[in-house]
PDB file of C-alpha atoms and ligand atoms in Angstrom:
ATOM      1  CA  UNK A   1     168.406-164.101  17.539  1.00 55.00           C
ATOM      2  CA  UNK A   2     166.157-162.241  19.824  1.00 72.00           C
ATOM      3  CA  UNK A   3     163.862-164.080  22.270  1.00 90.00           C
ATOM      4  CA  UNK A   4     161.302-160.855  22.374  1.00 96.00           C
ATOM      5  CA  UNK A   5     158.185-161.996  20.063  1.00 97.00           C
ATOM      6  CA  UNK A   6     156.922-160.770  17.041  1.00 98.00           C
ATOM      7  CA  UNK A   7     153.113-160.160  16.994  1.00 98.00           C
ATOM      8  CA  UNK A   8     150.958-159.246  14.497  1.00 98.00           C
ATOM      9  CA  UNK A   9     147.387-158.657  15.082  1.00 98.00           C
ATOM     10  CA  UNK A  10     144.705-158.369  12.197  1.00 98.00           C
ATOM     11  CA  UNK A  11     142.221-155.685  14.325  1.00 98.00           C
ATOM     12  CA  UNK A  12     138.967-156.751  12.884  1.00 98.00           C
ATOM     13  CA  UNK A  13     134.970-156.437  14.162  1.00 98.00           C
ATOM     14  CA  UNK A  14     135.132-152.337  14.383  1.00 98.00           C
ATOM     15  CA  UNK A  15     131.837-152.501  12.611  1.00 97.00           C
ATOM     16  CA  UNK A  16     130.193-155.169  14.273  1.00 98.00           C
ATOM     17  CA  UNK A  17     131.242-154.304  17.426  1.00 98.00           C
ATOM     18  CA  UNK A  18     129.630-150.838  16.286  1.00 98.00           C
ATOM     19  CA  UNK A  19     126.199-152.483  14.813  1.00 98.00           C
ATOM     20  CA  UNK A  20     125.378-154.248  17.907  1.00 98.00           C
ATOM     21  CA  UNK A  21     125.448-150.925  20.048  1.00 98.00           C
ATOM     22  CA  UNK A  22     123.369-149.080  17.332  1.00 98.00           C
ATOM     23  CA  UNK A  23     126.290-146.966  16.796  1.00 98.00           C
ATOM     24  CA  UNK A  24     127.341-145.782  13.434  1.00 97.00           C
ATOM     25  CA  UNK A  25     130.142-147.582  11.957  1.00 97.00           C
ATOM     26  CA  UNK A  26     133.377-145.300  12.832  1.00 97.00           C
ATOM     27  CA  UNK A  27     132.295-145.299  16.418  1.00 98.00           C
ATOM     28  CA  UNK A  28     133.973-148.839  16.281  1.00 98.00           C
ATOM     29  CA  UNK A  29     137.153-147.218  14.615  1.00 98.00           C
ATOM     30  CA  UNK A  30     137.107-144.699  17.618  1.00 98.00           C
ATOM     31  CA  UNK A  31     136.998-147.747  20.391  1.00 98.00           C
ATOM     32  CA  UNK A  32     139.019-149.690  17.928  1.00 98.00           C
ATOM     33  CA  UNK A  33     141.667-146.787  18.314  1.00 98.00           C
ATOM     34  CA  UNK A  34     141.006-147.343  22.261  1.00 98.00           C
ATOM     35  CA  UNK A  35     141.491-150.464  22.579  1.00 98.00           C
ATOM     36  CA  UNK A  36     145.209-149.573  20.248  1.00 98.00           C
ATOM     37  CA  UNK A  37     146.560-148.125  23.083  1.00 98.00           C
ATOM     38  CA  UNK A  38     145.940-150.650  25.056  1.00 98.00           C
ATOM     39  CA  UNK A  39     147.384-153.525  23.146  1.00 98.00           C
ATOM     40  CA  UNK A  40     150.996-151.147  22.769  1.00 98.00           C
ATOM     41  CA  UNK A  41     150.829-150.255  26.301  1.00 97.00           C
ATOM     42  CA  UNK A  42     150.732-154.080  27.580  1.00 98.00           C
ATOM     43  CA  UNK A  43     152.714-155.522  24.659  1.00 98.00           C
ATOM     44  CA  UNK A  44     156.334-155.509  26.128  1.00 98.00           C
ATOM     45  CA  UNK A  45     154.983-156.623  29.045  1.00 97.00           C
ATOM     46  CA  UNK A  46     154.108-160.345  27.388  1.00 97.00           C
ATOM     47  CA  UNK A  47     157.676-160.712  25.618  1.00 97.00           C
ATOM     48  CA  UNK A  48     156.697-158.867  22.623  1.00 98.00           C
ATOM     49  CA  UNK A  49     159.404-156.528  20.863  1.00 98.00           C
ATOM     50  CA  UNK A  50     157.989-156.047  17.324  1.00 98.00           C
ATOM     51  CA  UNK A  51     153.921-155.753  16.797  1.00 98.00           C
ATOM     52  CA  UNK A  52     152.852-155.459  13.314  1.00 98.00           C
ATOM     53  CA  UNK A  53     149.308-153.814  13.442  1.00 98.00           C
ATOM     54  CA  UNK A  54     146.387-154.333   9.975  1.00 98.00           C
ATOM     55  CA  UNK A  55     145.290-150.529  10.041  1.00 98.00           C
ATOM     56  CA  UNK A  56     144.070-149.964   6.631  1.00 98.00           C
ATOM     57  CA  UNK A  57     144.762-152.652   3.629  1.00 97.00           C
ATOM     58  CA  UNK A  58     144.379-152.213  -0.294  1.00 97.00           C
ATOM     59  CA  UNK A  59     141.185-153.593  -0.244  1.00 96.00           C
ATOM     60  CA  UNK A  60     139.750-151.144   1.847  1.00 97.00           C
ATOM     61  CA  UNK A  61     139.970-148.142  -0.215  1.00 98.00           C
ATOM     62  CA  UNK A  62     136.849-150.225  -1.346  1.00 97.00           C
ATOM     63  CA  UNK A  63     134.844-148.856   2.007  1.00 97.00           C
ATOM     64  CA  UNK A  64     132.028-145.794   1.307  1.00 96.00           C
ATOM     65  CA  UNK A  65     134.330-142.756   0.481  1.00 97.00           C
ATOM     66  CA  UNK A  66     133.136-141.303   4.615  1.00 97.00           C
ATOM     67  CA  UNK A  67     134.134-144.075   6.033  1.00 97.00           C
ATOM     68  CA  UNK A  68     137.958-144.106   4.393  1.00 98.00           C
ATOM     69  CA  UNK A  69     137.426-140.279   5.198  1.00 97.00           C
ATOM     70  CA  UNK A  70     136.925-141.352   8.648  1.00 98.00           C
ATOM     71  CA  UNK A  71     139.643-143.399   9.100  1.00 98.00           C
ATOM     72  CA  UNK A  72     142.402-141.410   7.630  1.00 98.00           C
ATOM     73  CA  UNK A  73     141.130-138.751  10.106  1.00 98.00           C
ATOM     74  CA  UNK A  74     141.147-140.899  12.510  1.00 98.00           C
ATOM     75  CA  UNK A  75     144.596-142.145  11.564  1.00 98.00           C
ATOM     76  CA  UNK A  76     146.337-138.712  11.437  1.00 98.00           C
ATOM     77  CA  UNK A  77     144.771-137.759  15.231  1.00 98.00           C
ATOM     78  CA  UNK A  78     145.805-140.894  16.891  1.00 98.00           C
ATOM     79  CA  UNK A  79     149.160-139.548  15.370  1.00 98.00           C
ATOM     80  CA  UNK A  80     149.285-136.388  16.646  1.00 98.00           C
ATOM     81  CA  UNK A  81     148.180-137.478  20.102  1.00 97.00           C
ATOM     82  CA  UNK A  82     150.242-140.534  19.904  1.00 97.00           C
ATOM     83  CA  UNK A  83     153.893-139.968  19.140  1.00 98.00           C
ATOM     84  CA  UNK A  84     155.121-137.393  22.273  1.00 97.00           C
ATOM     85  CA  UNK A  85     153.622-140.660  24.494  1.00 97.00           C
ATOM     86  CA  UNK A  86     155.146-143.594  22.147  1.00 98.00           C
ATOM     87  CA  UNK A  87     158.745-140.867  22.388  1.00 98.00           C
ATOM     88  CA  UNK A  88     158.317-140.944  26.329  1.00 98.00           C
ATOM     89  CA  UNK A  89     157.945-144.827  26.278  1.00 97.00           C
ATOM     90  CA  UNK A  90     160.207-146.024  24.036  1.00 98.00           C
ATOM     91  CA  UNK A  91     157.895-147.162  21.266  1.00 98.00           C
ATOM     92  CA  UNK A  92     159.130-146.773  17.600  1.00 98.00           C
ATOM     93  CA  UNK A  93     156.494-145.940  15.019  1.00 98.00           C
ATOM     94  CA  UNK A  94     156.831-147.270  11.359  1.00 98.00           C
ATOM     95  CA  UNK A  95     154.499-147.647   8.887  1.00 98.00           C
ATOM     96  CA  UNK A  96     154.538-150.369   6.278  1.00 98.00           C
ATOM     97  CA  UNK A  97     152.429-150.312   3.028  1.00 98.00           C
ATOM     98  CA  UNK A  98     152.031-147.723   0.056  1.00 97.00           C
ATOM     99  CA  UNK A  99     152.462-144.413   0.892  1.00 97.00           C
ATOM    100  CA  UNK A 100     151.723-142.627  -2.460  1.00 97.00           C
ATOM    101  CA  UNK A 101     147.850-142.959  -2.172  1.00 98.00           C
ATOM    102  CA  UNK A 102     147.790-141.777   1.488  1.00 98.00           C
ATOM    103  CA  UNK A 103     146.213-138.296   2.072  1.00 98.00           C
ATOM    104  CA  UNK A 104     149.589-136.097   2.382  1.00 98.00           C
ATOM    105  CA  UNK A 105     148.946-134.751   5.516  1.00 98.00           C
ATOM    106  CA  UNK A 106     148.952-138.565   7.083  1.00 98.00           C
ATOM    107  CA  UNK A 107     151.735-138.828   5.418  1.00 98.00           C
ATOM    108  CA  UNK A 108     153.785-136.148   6.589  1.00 98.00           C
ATOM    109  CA  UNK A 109     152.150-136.994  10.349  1.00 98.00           C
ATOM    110  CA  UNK A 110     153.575-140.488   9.596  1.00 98.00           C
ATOM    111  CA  UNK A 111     157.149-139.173   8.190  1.00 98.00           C
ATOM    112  CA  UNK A 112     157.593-136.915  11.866  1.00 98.00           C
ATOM    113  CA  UNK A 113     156.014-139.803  14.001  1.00 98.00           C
ATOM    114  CA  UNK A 114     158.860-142.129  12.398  1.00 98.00           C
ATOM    115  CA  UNK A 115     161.725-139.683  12.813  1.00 98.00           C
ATOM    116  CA  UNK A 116     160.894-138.538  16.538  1.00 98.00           C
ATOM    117  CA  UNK A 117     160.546-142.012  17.829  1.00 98.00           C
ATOM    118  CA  UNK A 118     163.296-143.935  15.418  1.00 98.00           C
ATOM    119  CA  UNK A 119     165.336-143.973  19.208  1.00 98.00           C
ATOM    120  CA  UNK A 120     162.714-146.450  20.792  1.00 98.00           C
ATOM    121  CA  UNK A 121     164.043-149.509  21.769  1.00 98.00           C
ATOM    122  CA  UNK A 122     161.338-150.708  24.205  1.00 98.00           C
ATOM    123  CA  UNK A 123     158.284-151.550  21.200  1.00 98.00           C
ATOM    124  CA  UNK A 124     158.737-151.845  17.526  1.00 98.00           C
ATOM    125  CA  UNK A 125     155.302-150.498  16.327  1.00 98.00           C
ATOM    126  CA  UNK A 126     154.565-151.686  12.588  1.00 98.00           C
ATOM    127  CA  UNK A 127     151.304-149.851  11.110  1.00 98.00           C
ATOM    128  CA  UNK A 128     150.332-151.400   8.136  1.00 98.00           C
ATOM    129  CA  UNK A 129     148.609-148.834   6.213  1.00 98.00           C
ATOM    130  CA  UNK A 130     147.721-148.978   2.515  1.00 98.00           C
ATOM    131  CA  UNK A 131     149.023-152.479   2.764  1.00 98.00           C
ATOM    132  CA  UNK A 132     148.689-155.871   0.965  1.00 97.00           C
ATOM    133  CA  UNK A 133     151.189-158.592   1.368  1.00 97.00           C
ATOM    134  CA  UNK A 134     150.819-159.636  -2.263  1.00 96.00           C
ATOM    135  CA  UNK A 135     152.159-156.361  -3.347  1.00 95.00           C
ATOM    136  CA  UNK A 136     154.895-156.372  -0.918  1.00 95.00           C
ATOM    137  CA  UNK A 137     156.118-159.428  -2.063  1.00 94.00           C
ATOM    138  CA  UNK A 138     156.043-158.616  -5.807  1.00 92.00           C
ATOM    139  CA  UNK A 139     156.980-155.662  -5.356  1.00 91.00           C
ATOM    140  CA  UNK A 140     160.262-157.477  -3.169  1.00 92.00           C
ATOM    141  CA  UNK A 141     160.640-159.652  -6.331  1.00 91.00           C
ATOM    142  CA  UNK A 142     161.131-156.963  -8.655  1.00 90.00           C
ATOM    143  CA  UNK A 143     163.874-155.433  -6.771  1.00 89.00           C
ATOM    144  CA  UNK A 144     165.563-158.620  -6.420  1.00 88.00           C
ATOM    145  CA  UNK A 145     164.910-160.704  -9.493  1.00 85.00           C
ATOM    146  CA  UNK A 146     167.760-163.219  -9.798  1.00 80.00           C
ATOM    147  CA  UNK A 147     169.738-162.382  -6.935  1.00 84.00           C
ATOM    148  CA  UNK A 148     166.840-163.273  -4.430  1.00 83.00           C
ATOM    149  CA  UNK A 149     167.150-165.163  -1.630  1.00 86.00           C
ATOM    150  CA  UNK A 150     165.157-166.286   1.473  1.00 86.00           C
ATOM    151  CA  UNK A 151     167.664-163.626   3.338  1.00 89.00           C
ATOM    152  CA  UNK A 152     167.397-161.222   1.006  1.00 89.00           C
ATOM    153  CA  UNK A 153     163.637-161.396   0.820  1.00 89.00           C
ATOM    154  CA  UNK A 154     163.297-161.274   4.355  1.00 90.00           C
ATOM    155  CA  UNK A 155     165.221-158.185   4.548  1.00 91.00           C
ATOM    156  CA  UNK A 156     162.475-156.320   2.364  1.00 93.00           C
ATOM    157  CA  UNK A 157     159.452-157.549   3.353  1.00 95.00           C
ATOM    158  CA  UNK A 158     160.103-157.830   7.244  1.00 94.00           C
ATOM    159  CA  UNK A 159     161.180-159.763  10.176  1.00 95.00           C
ATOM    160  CA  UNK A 160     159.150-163.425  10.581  1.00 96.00           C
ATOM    161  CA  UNK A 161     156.035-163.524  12.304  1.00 97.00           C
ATOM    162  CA  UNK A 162     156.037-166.005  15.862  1.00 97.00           C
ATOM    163  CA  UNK A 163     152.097-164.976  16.672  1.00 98.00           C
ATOM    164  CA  UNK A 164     149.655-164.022  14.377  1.00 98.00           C
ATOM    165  CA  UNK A 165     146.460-162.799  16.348  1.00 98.00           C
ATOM    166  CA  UNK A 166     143.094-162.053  14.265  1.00 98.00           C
ATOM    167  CA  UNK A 167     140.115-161.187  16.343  1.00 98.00           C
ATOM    168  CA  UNK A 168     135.756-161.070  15.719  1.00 98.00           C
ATOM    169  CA  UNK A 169     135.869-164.953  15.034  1.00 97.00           C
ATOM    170  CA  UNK A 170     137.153-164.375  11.545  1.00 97.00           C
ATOM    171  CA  UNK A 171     139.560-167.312  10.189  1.00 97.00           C
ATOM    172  CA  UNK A 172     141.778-165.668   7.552  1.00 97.00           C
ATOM    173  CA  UNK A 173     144.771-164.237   6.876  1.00 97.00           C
ATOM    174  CA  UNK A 174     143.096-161.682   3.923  1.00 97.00           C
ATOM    175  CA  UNK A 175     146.609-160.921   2.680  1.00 97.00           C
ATOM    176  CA  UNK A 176     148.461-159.674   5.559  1.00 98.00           C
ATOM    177  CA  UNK A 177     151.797-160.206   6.522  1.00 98.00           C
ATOM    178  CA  UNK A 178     151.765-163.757   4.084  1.00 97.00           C
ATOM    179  CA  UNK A 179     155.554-165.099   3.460  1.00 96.00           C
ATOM    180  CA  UNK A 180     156.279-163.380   7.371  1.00 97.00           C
ATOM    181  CA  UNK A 181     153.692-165.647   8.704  1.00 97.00           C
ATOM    182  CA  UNK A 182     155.077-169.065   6.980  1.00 95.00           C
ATOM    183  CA  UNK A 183     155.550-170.225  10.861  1.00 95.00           C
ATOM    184  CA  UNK A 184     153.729-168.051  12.808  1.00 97.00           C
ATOM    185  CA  UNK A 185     151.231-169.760  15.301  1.00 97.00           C
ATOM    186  CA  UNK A 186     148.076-168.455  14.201  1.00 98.00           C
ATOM    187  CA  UNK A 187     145.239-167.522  17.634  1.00 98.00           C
ATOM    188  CA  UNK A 188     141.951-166.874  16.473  1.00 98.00           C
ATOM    189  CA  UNK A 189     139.387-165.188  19.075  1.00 98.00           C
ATOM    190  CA  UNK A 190     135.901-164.409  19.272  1.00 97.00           C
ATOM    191  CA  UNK A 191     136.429-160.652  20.785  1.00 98.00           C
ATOM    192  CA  UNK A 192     135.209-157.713  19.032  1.00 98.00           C
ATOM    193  CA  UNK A 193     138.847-155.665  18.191  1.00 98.00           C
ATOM    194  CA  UNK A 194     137.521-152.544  20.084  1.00 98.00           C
ATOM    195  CA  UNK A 195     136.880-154.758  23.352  1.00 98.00           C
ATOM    196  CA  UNK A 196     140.188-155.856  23.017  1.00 98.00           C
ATOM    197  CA  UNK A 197     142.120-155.634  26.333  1.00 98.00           C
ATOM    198  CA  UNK A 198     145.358-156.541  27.666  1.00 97.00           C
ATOM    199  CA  UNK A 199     143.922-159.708  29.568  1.00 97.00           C
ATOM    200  CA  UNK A 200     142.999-160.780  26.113  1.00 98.00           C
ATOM    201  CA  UNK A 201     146.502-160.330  25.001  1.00 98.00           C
ATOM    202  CA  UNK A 202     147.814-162.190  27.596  1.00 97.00           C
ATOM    203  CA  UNK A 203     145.787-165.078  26.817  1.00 97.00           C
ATOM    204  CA  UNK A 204     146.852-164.851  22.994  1.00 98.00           C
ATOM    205  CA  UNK A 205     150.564-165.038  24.236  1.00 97.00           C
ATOM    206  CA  UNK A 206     149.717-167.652  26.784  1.00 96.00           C
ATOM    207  CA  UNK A 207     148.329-169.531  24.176  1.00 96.00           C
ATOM    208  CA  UNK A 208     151.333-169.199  21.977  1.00 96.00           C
ATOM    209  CA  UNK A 209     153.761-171.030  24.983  1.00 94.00           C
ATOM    210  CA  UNK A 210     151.037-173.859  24.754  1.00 93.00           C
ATOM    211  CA  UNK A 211     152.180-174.962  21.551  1.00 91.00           C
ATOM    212  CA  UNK A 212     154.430-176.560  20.165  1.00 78.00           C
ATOM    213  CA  UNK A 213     157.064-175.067  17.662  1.00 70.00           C
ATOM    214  CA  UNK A 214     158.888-177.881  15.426  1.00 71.00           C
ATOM    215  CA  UNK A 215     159.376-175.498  12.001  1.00 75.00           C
ATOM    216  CA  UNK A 216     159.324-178.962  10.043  1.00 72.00           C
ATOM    217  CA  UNK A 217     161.411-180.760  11.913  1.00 74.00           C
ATOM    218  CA  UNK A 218     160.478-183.190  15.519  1.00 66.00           C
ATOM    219  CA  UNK A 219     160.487-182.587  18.848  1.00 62.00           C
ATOM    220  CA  UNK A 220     163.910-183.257  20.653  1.00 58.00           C
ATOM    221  CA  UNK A 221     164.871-186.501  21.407  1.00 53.00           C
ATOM    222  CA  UNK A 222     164.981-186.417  24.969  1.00 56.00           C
ATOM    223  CA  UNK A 223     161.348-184.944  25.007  1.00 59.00           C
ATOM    224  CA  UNK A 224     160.104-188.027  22.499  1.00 49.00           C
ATOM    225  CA  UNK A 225     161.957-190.799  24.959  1.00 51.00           C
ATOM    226  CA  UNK A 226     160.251-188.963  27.785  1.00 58.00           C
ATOM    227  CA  UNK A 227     156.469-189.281  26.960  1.00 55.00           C
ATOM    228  CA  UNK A 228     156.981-192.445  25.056  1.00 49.00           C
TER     229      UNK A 228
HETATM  230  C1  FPP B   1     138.437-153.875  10.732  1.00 55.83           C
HETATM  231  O1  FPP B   1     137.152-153.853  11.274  1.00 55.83           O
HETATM  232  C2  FPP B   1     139.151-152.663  11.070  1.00 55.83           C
HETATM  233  C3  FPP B   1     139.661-151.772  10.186  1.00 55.83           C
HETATM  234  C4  FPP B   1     139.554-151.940   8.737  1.00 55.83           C
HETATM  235  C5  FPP B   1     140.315-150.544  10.625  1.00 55.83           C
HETATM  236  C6  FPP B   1     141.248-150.681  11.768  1.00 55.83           C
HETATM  237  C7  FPP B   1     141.348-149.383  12.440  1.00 55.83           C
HETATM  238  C8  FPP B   1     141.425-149.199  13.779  1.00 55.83           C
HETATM  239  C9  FPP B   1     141.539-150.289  14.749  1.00 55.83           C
HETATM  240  C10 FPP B   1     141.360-147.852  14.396  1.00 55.83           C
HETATM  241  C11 FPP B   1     142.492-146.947  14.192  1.00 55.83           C
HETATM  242  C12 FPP B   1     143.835-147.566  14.115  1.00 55.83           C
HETATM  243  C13 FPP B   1     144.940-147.035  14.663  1.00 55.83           C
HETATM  244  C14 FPP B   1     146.250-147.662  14.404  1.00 55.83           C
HETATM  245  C15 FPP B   1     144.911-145.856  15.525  1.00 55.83           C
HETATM  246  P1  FPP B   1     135.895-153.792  10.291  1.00 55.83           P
HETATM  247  O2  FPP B   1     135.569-152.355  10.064  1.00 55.83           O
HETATM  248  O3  FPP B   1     136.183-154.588   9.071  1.00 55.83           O
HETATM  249  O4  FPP B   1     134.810-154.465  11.194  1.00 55.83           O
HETATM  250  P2  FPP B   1     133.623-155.435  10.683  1.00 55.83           P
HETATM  251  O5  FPP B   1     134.271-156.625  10.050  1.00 55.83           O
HETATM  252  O6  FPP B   1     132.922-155.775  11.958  1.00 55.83           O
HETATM  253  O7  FPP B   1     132.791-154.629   9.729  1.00 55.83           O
END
């Protein structure tokens, strides 16, 4: 098993972050998309070899028709500007989620991105776009039906989650990522997602080393004899 981390960040406060500067809502997007780079620039510097990224989920084709607009827009350019840079540093692009409801052009932006940077080895870069973990599940359990195991599930939906990062003070998980998560050490902070930096990162990852892992079980018996 691999000691590089899996990290999944829920990017949330765009809007907010947006309102409080008097700007109109996608302005946020636009630093959000900032503040993107960032986070997969510093990443494999803090251990992490998979991040898992909340783009877009099912419920927010629920958003004013502009704003999805927006976004997908906004989606497609990061794309384009994106993948000869994530090529040069070793970052490999997938996206996770439905596809079929995309705007075709993402999609096709999404199907190159994939194929030119499927070599990376230094970043696995999930973008969950169109995504809802409920979905993905049942969608896993109607593939597998009665030959389903915890393995086999795995396999489908994704590799567990160690750190699951949400940011703008927000305390849910809002169907992302759910059966990955089951032990992932969950770091909720008060930062606006497009003021996001890599300091902030670090802290997130610092905080993860604080705790404790046990998965069910206790801590070592040497460790419980020691502070006893
Ligand atoms: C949540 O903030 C953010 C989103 C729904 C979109 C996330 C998109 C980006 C970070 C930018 C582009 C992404 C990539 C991968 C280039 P919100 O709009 O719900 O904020 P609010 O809760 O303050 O309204």
């Amino acid at each position: 098993m691999s000691d590089l981390l899996h990290a999944a960040i829920i990017m949330d406060g765009n809007g907010r972050w947006a309102r409080e500067r008097g700007l109109p809502r996608i302005a946020g997007h636009h630093e959000g998309a900032s503040a993107v780079r960032r986070v997969i620039e510093a990443a494999p510097d803090f251990g992490i070899g998979t991040l898992t990224l909340y783009a877009f989920s099912e419920d927010n084709w629920t958003r004013p028709e502009r704003e999805v607009s927006a976004l997908m827009k906004l989606l497609g350019r990061y794309l384009v500007q994106e993948t000869k840079r994530c090529m040069e540093t070793g970052v490999r692009l997938q996206a996770i989620g439905r596809r079929d409801r995309l705007p075709a052009p993402l999609v096709s932006l999404l199907e190159e991105s994939e194929r030119k940077t499927a070599a990376g080895t230094r970043l696995h870069l999930r973008l969950a776009l169109d995504y809802s973990s409920r979905s993905a599940i049942l969608d896993a359990a109607r593939r597998l039906s009665a030959s389903a195991t915890e393995e086999s599930f795995s396999k489908l939906l994704g590799p567990d989650v160690d750190l699951l990062i949400r940011t703008s003070g927000e305390q849910r998980l809002s169907d992302f990522l759910l059966w990955e998560c089951a032990y992932a050490e969950l770091v909720f902070t008060p930062r606006m997602w497009p003021s996001f930096t890599r300091e902030d990162l670090a802290a997130c990852v610092e905080e993860f080393y604080r705790r404790e892992r046990r998965f069910g079980g206790i801590r070592p018996v040497e460790d419980v004899l020691r502070s006893a």
